[in-house]
Coordinates of C-alpha atoms in Angstrom, one line a residue:
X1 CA 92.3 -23.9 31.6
X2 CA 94.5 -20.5 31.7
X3 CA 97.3 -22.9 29.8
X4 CA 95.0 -23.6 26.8
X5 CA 93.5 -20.2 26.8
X6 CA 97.2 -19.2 27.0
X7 CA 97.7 -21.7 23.8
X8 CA 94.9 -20.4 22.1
X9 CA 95.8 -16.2 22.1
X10 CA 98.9 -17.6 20.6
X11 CA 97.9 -19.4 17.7
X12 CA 95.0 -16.5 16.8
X13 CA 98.1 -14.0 17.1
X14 CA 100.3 -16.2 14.9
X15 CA 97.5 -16.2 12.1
X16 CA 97.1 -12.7 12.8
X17 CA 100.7 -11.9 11.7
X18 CA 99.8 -14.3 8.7
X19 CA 96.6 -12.6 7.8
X20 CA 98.1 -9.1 8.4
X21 CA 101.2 -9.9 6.2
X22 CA 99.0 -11.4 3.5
X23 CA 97.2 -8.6 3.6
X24 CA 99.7 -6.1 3.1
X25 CA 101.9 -8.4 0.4
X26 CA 98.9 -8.5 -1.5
X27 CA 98.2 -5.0 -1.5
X28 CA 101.6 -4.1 -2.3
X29 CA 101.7 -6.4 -5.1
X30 CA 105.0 -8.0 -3.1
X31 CA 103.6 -11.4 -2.3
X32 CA 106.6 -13.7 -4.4
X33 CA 104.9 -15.6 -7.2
X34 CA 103.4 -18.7 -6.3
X35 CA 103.9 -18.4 -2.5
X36 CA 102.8 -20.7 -0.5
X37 CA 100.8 -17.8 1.2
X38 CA 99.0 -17.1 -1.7
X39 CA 95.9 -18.3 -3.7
X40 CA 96.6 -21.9 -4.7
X41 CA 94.3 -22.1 -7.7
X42 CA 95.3 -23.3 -11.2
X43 CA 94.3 -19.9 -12.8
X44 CA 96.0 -17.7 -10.3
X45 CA 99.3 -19.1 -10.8
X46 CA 98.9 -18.4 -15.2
X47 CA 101.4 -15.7 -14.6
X48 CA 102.8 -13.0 -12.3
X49 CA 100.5 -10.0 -13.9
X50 CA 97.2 -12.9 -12.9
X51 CA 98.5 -13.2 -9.5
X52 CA 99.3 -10.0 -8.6
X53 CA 95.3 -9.0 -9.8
X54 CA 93.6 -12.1 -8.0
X55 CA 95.6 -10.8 -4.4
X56 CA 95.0 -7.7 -4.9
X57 CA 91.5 -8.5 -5.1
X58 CA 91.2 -10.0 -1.8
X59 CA 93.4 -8.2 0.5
X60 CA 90.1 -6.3 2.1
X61 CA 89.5 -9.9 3.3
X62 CA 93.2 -11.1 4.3
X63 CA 93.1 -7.5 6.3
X64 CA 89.4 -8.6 8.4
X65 CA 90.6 -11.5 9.1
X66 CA 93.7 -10.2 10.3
X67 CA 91.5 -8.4 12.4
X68 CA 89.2 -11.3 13.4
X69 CA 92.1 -13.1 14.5
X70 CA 93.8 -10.5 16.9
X71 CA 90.4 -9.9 18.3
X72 CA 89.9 -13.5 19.0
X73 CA 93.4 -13.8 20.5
X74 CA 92.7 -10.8 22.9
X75 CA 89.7 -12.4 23.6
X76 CA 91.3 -15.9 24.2
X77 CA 93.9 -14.2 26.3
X78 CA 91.3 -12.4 28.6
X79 CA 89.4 -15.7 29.2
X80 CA 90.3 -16.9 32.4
X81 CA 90.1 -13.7 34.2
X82 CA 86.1 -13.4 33.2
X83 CA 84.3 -13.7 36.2
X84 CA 80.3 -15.6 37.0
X85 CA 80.7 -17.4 33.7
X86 CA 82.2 -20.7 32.2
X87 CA 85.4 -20.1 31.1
X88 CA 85.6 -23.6 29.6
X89 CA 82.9 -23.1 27.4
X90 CA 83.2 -19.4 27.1
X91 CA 86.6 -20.2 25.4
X92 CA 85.5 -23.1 23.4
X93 CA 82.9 -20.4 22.2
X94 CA 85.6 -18.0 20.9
X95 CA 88.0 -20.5 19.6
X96 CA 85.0 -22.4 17.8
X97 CA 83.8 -18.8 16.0
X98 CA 87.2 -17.9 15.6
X99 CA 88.2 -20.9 13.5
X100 CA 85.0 -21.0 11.0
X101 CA 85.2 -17.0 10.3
X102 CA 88.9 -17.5 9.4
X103 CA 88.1 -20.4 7.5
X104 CA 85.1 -18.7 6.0
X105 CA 87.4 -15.1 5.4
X106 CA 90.2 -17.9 3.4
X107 CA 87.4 -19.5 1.3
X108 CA 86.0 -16.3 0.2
X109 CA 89.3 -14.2 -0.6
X110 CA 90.3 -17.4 -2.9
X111 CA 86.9 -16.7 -4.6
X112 CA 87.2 -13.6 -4.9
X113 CA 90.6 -13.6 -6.6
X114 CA 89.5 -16.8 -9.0
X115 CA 86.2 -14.5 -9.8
X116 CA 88.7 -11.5 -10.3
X117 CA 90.2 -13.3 -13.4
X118 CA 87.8 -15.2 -14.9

């Protein structure tokens, strides 16, 4: 179990690094046109002025789930050494919130930069 939770604080501390990047790129208005970081939507990639507006738009949620993911990653990491508890279904707890708020924090900042433009 300490090998997958191991497995587990990596990957939420690899999207971390993504999130966080994103996050700052998009703030910065530095995030190359048409990266495959960015917003993937037709009306985003119009032009570099469009692009630049939807990311900046939702960098507040590239930075949470920045956060969200370290968080999980610490939490992942500190999973086998939490005592009188399951730590097989304590981690699939974690992991399983983890993944739907990221996904959840991915949908909504492409929404928000689409609603941005529109």
């Amino acid at each position: 179990m300490t090998i997958i939770a191991i497995v587990c604080a990596v990957l939420f501390m690899f999207a971390a690094v993504r999130f966080g990047l994103l996050a700052h790129f998009a703030r910065t208005d530095s995030l190359p046109f048409e990266s495959s970081m960015g917003i993937r939507a037709r009306e985003v990639r119009a032009d570099v002025e469009t692009w630049n507006k939807a990311h900046r738009a939702a960098w507040p949620l590239y930075a949470a789930g920045a956060g969200v993911s370290a968080g999980h990653g610490v939490a992942c990491a500190l999973a086998p050494w939490a005592s009188g508890i399951s730590v097989g279904g304590f981690l699939a707890v974690i992991v399983g919130a983890g993944v739907v708020v990221l996904v959840a924090l991915t949908i909504l900042s492409e929404k928000a930069g689409v609603s941005t433009i529109r």
